[in-house]
Tab-separated table of C-alpha atoms in Angstrom:
chain	number	residue	atom	x	y	z
A	1077	MET	CA	107.491	99.428	103.019
A	1078	SER	CA	110.092	101.628	104.637
A	1079	GLU	CA	109.210	102.662	108.178
A	1080	LYS	CA	111.395	105.754	108.002
A	1081	LYS	CA	109.462	108.868	107.107
A	1082	GLN	CA	110.249	110.024	103.589
A	1083	TRP	CA	110.561	113.649	102.490
A	1084	PHE	CA	107.242	113.771	100.623
A	1085	GLU	CA	105.463	112.962	103.896
A	1086	ASN	CA	106.695	116.244	105.404
A	1087	GLU	CA	103.828	118.732	105.526
A	1088	ASN	CA	106.193	121.635	106.139
A	1089	PHE	CA	107.884	120.960	102.791
A	1090	TRP	CA	104.619	121.293	100.879
A	1091	ASN	CA	103.624	124.422	102.782
A	1092	ASN	CA	106.854	126.116	101.680
A	1093	TYR	CA	107.414	124.632	98.254
A	1094	GLY	CA	103.828	124.073	97.100
A	1095	PRO	CA	103.298	127.675	95.921
A	1096	ILE	CA	106.508	127.390	93.881
A	1097	MET	CA	105.576	124.084	92.247
A	1098	PHE	CA	101.917	124.878	91.634
A	1099	ASP	CA	102.254	128.340	90.141
A	1100	ALA	CA	99.687	130.266	88.065
A	1101	ASN	CA	100.757	128.553	84.834
A	1102	ARG	CA	100.183	125.107	86.327
A	1103	TRP	CA	96.710	126.098	87.465
A	1104	ALA	CA	95.950	127.659	84.071
A	1105	GLU	CA	96.701	124.427	82.206
A	1106	ALA	CA	94.490	122.308	84.484
A	1107	PRO	CA	91.186	122.684	82.525
A	1108	ALA	CA	92.812	121.404	79.313
A	1109	VAL	CA	94.420	118.476	81.144
A	1110	ALA	CA	91.090	117.529	82.736
A	1111	GLU	CA	89.353	117.643	79.365
A	1112	SER	CA	92.081	115.457	77.877
A	1113	VAL	CA	91.668	112.899	80.668
A	1114	CYS	CA	87.922	112.673	80.003
A	1115	LYS	CA	88.501	112.335	76.265
A	1116	ILE	CA	91.213	109.684	76.580
A	1117	ALA	CA	89.147	107.513	78.957
A	1118	GLY	CA	85.810	108.193	77.221
A	1119	LEU	CA	84.299	109.458	80.459
A	1120	LYS	CA	80.764	110.746	80.842
A	1121	LYS	CA	79.171	112.892	83.526
A	1122	GLY	CA	79.006	110.914	86.732
A	1123	SER	CA	82.012	108.722	85.914
A	1124	ALA	CA	84.050	107.860	89.000
A	1125	ILE	CA	87.643	109.128	88.934
A	1126	LEU	CA	90.479	108.567	91.396
A	1127	ASP	CA	93.047	111.361	91.532
A	1128	ALA	CA	95.951	109.471	93.098
A	1129	GLY	CA	98.199	112.096	94.642
A	1130	CYS	CA	95.737	114.943	94.188
A	1131	GLY	CA	97.792	117.628	95.948
A	1132	PRO	CA	95.884	120.926	96.204
A	1133	GLY	CA	93.148	119.673	93.885
A	1134	ARG	CA	94.377	121.327	90.712
A	1135	ILE	CA	93.025	118.576	88.441
A	1136	SER	CA	90.404	117.159	90.832
A	1137	VAL	CA	88.406	120.388	90.852
A	1138	GLU	CA	88.500	120.719	87.067
A	1139	LEU	CA	87.295	117.131	86.671
A	1140	ALA	CA	84.471	117.843	89.118
A	1141	LEU	CA	83.534	120.936	87.111
A	1142	LEU	CA	83.143	118.617	84.108
A	1143	GLY	CA	80.606	116.584	86.061
A	1144	MET	CA	82.834	113.753	87.221
A	1145	ASP	CA	82.521	111.949	90.571
A	1146	VAL	CA	86.022	112.664	91.905
A	1147	THR	CA	87.893	111.092	94.805
A	1148	GLY	CA	91.211	112.714	95.653
A	1149	VAL	CA	93.817	110.892	97.719
A	1150	ASP	CA	96.910	112.488	99.233
A	1151	ILE	CA	99.199	111.898	102.195
A	1152	ILE	CA	99.410	115.584	103.192
A	1153	GLN	CA	96.477	117.073	105.126
A	1154	SER	CA	97.253	120.691	104.235
A	1155	GLU	CA	97.103	119.789	100.528
A	1156	LEU	CA	93.713	118.131	101.052
A	1157	ASP	CA	92.551	121.216	102.968
A	1158	ALA	CA	93.589	123.394	100.012
A	1159	ALA	CA	91.724	121.092	97.601
A	1160	LYS	CA	88.614	121.295	99.793
A	1161	GLU	CA	88.795	125.092	99.870
A	1162	THR	CA	89.192	125.321	96.082
A	1163	ALA	CA	86.275	122.939	95.549
A	1164	GLU	CA	84.089	125.051	97.828
A	1165	ASP	CA	85.108	128.197	95.950
A	1166	GLU	CA	84.088	126.529	92.684
A	1167	ASN	CA	80.932	125.057	94.235
A	1168	VAL	CA	81.793	121.460	93.362
A	1169	LYS	CA	81.976	118.356	95.508
A	1170	LEU	CA	85.096	116.274	96.050
A	1171	SER	CA	85.594	113.163	98.146
A	1172	LEU	CA	88.978	113.651	99.806
A	1173	ILE	CA	90.903	110.909	101.576
A	1174	LYS	CA	94.123	111.213	103.580
A	1175	ALA	CA	96.051	108.065	102.745
A	1176	ASP	CA	99.428	106.746	101.679
A	1177	LEU	CA	99.228	105.423	98.113
A	1178	ARG	CA	101.633	102.648	99.095
A	1179	SER	CA	98.929	101.162	101.318
A	1180	PHE	CA	95.763	102.694	99.832
A	1181	SER	CA	92.805	100.447	99.101
A	1182	SER	CA	89.242	101.277	98.158
A	1183	ASP	CA	85.988	99.359	98.227
A	1184	LYS	CA	84.724	101.796	95.629
A	1185	LYS	CA	85.938	100.975	92.139
A	1186	PHE	CA	86.698	103.680	89.604
A	1187	ASP	CA	86.200	104.167	85.889
A	1188	CYS	CA	89.521	105.980	85.679
A	1189	ALA	CA	92.524	106.783	87.855
A	1190	VAL	CA	95.108	109.487	87.234
A	1191	ASN	CA	98.541	110.303	88.604
A	1192	LEU	CA	99.671	113.556	87.011
A	1193	TYR	CA	102.337	116.254	86.984
A	1194	THR	CA	105.332	114.098	87.844
A	1195	SER	CA	103.983	112.690	91.110
A	1196	PHE	CA	105.596	109.257	90.811
A	1197	GLY	CA	109.054	107.827	91.443
A	1198	TYR	CA	109.952	109.421	94.773
A	1199	CYS	CA	109.852	106.371	97.035
A	1200	ASN	CA	113.060	104.907	98.414
A	1201	THR	CA	112.577	101.599	96.625
A	1202	ILE	CA	111.258	100.318	93.305
A	1203	GLU	CA	109.077	97.904	95.263
A	1204	GLU	CA	107.248	100.831	96.881
A	1205	ASP	CA	106.712	102.450	93.479
A	1206	VAL	CA	105.287	99.205	92.112
A	1207	LYS	CA	103.018	98.850	95.148
A	1208	ILE	CA	101.478	102.230	94.344
A	1209	LEU	CA	100.744	101.066	90.794
A	1210	GLN	CA	99.297	97.776	92.072
A	1211	ASN	CA	96.975	99.639	94.438
A	1212	ILE	CA	95.804	101.904	91.637
A	1213	TYR	CA	95.158	98.841	89.467
A	1214	SER	CA	93.110	97.245	92.260
A	1215	SER	CA	91.021	100.413	92.614
A	1216	LEU	CA	89.812	100.268	88.999
A	1217	LYS	CA	86.742	98.628	87.564
A	1218	ASP	CA	87.324	95.979	84.914
A	1219	GLY	CA	87.860	97.945	81.719
A	1220	GLY	CA	88.878	101.037	83.710
A	1221	TRP	CA	91.655	103.377	82.612
A	1222	PHE	CA	94.836	104.608	84.268
A	1223	ILE	CA	96.557	107.759	83.002
A	1224	LEU	CA	100.059	108.517	84.259
A	1225	GLU	CA	101.959	111.671	83.341
A	1226	ASN	CA	105.523	111.709	84.574
A	1227	LEU	CA	109.106	112.739	83.987
A	1228	SER	CA	110.753	109.778	82.284
A	1229	ARG	CA	114.367	108.881	81.681
A	1230	GLU	CA	114.014	109.930	78.051
A	1231	THR	CA	112.431	113.310	78.743
A	1232	ALA	CA	114.913	113.971	81.549
A	1233	ILE	CA	117.709	113.519	78.995
A	1234	LEU	CA	115.939	115.566	76.318
A	1235	TYR	CA	115.376	118.552	78.572
A	1236	PHE	CA	118.245	118.262	81.032
A	1237	THR	CA	119.598	121.484	82.475
A	1238	GLU	CA	122.167	121.909	85.228
A	1239	GLY	CA	119.995	124.481	86.948
A	1240	GLU	CA	118.242	127.831	86.716
A	1241	TRP	CA	116.952	130.675	88.825
A	1242	PHE	CA	113.681	132.604	88.788
A	1243	GLU	CA	111.408	134.622	91.048
A	1244	ARG	CA	108.018	133.289	92.129
A	1245	ALA	CA	105.619	133.735	95.029
A	1246	GLY	CA	107.797	136.407	96.645
A	1247	LYS	CA	110.909	134.257	96.583
A	1248	THR	CA	114.045	133.884	94.522
A	1249	VAL	CA	114.329	130.242	93.514
A	1250	LEU	CA	117.608	128.551	92.569
A	1251	THR	CA	117.693	124.992	91.277
A	1252	GLU	CA	120.519	122.522	90.699
A	1253	PHE	CA	120.174	119.165	88.939
A	1254	HIS	CA	122.509	116.173	88.847
A	1255	VAL	CA	122.198	112.710	87.310
A	1256	GLU	CA	122.214	109.750	89.705
A	1257	GLY	CA	123.888	106.545	88.549
A	1258	ALA	CA	123.394	105.534	84.927
A	1259	TRP	CA	120.429	107.908	84.529
A	1260	GLU	CA	118.686	105.944	87.265
A	1261	GLY	CA	117.535	109.113	88.971
A	1262	LEU	CA	117.591	112.879	88.911
A	1263	ARG	CA	118.836	114.680	92.006
A	1264	SER	CA	117.191	118.062	92.453
A	1265	LYS	CA	118.232	120.799	94.857
A	1266	TRP	CA	115.827	123.699	95.382
A	1267	ILE	CA	116.936	126.809	97.257
A	1268	LEU	CA	114.344	129.406	98.260
A	1269	ILE	CA	115.312	132.907	99.384
A	1270	ASP	CA	112.550	135.127	100.749
A	1271	ASN	CA	112.773	138.437	98.902
A	1272	LYS	CA	111.671	140.429	101.967
A	1273	THR	CA	113.413	138.745	104.863
A	1274	GLY	CA	116.334	137.089	103.108
A	1275	GLN	CA	115.485	133.837	104.875
A	1276	ARG	CA	116.958	130.876	103.036
A	1277	MET	CA	115.756	127.301	102.915
A	1278	GLU	CA	116.810	124.406	100.756
A	1279	HIS	CA	115.611	120.939	99.941
A	1280	GLU	CA	117.220	118.095	98.016
A	1281	PHE	CA	115.565	114.965	96.698
A	1282	VAL	CA	115.959	112.257	94.068
A	1283	GLN	CA	113.312	111.151	91.613
A	1284	ARG	CA	113.745	107.670	90.183
A	1285	LEU	CA	113.743	107.742	86.391
A	1286	TYR	CA	111.898	105.034	84.496
A	1287	SER	CA	111.966	104.683	80.745
A	1288	GLY	CA	108.667	104.452	78.913
A	1289	ILE	CA	109.229	100.788	78.062
A	1290	GLU	CA	110.166	99.953	81.675
A	1291	LEU	CA	106.883	101.349	82.959
A	1292	LYS	CA	104.983	99.646	80.159
A	1293	ARG	CA	106.461	96.305	81.223
A	1294	ILE	CA	105.739	96.941	84.904
A	1295	LEU	CA	102.116	97.895	84.230
A	1296	THR	CA	101.621	94.922	81.916
A	1297	GLY	CA	103.090	92.656	84.603
A	1298	ILE	CA	100.651	94.065	87.166
A	1299	GLY	CA	97.774	93.004	84.925
A	1300	PHE	CA	96.799	95.881	82.648
A	1301	SER	CA	95.486	94.495	79.357
A	1302	SER	CA	96.902	97.311	77.239
A	1303	VAL	CA	99.536	99.968	77.904
A	1304	GLU	CA	100.457	102.725	75.435
A	1305	VAL	CA	103.087	105.453	75.820
A	1306	TYR	CA	102.593	108.906	74.294
A	1307	GLY	CA	104.492	112.177	74.144
A	1308	ASP	CA	101.582	114.316	75.347
A	1309	PHE	CA	97.869	114.168	76.119
A	1310	ASP	CA	97.061	114.502	72.404
A	1311	PHE	CA	98.385	110.995	71.591
A	1312	SER	CA	101.471	112.453	69.893
A	1313	PRO	CA	104.330	109.948	69.464
A	1314	TYR	CA	106.692	109.269	72.326
A	1315	ASN	CA	109.830	110.155	70.415
A	1316	GLU	CA	112.574	112.787	70.279
A	1317	LYS	CA	109.899	115.506	70.134
A	1318	ALA	CA	107.932	114.312	73.173
A	1319	ARG	CA	106.930	117.115	75.535
A	1320	THR	CA	106.332	114.723	78.408
A	1321	MET	CA	105.464	111.075	78.976
A	1322	VAL	CA	101.808	110.123	79.145
A	1323	ILE	CA	100.969	106.474	79.727
A	1324	VAL	CA	97.459	105.248	78.998
A	1325	ALA	CA	96.684	101.823	80.446
A	1326	LYS	CA	93.461	99.797	80.409
A	1327	LYS	CA	92.551	97.194	83.007
């Protein structure tokens, strides 16, 4: 594992960019996503779920509201604090753990683990990405489920845009996107301009792009007994009409 601190470990980044990434629309879709997770994995009240990379608790809280026993793991303390506050507002209980998914291990085993809203593929190396998946696999009970929703190489091509601008959370947001290598990654540049002060900040990062079949092979190699790739949470085909990539794997 790289010893150099990577951008997603920077709490200041999430404090500034979190409100842009997790806007009202993302929060509004959370109940439906949580219900889909429970349906896909056949979960019942009291089932133990690991939200790997839980962020501000968008999905964790909704799963808890459905009666699940939820453990959220994230590397950023301010995100965990936000998840705790939301859970308290909704009067539900979450177990929250500050940990790096590249080294995370749990004595508790889960019925289901999720990694949602394009939270995968940001590490410097493929080996680090695979380590995250191995740790998630190890955290599951035999017969447990793993649900991964992520930007894939195919969906990045389908919906590629060179950039856009919009206003959100009191800021003007400008984005620029460039392809890295032979569609090996997507370089994203986000520029925020405060509408009141004019203060400008920018951040650039690369997300590694995996194809659906690449991730299926990796997960099968880790030990999952079945791995299916879908175009949404409704089991729609992963084809030219796919909205996103949803992988459903069983240990």
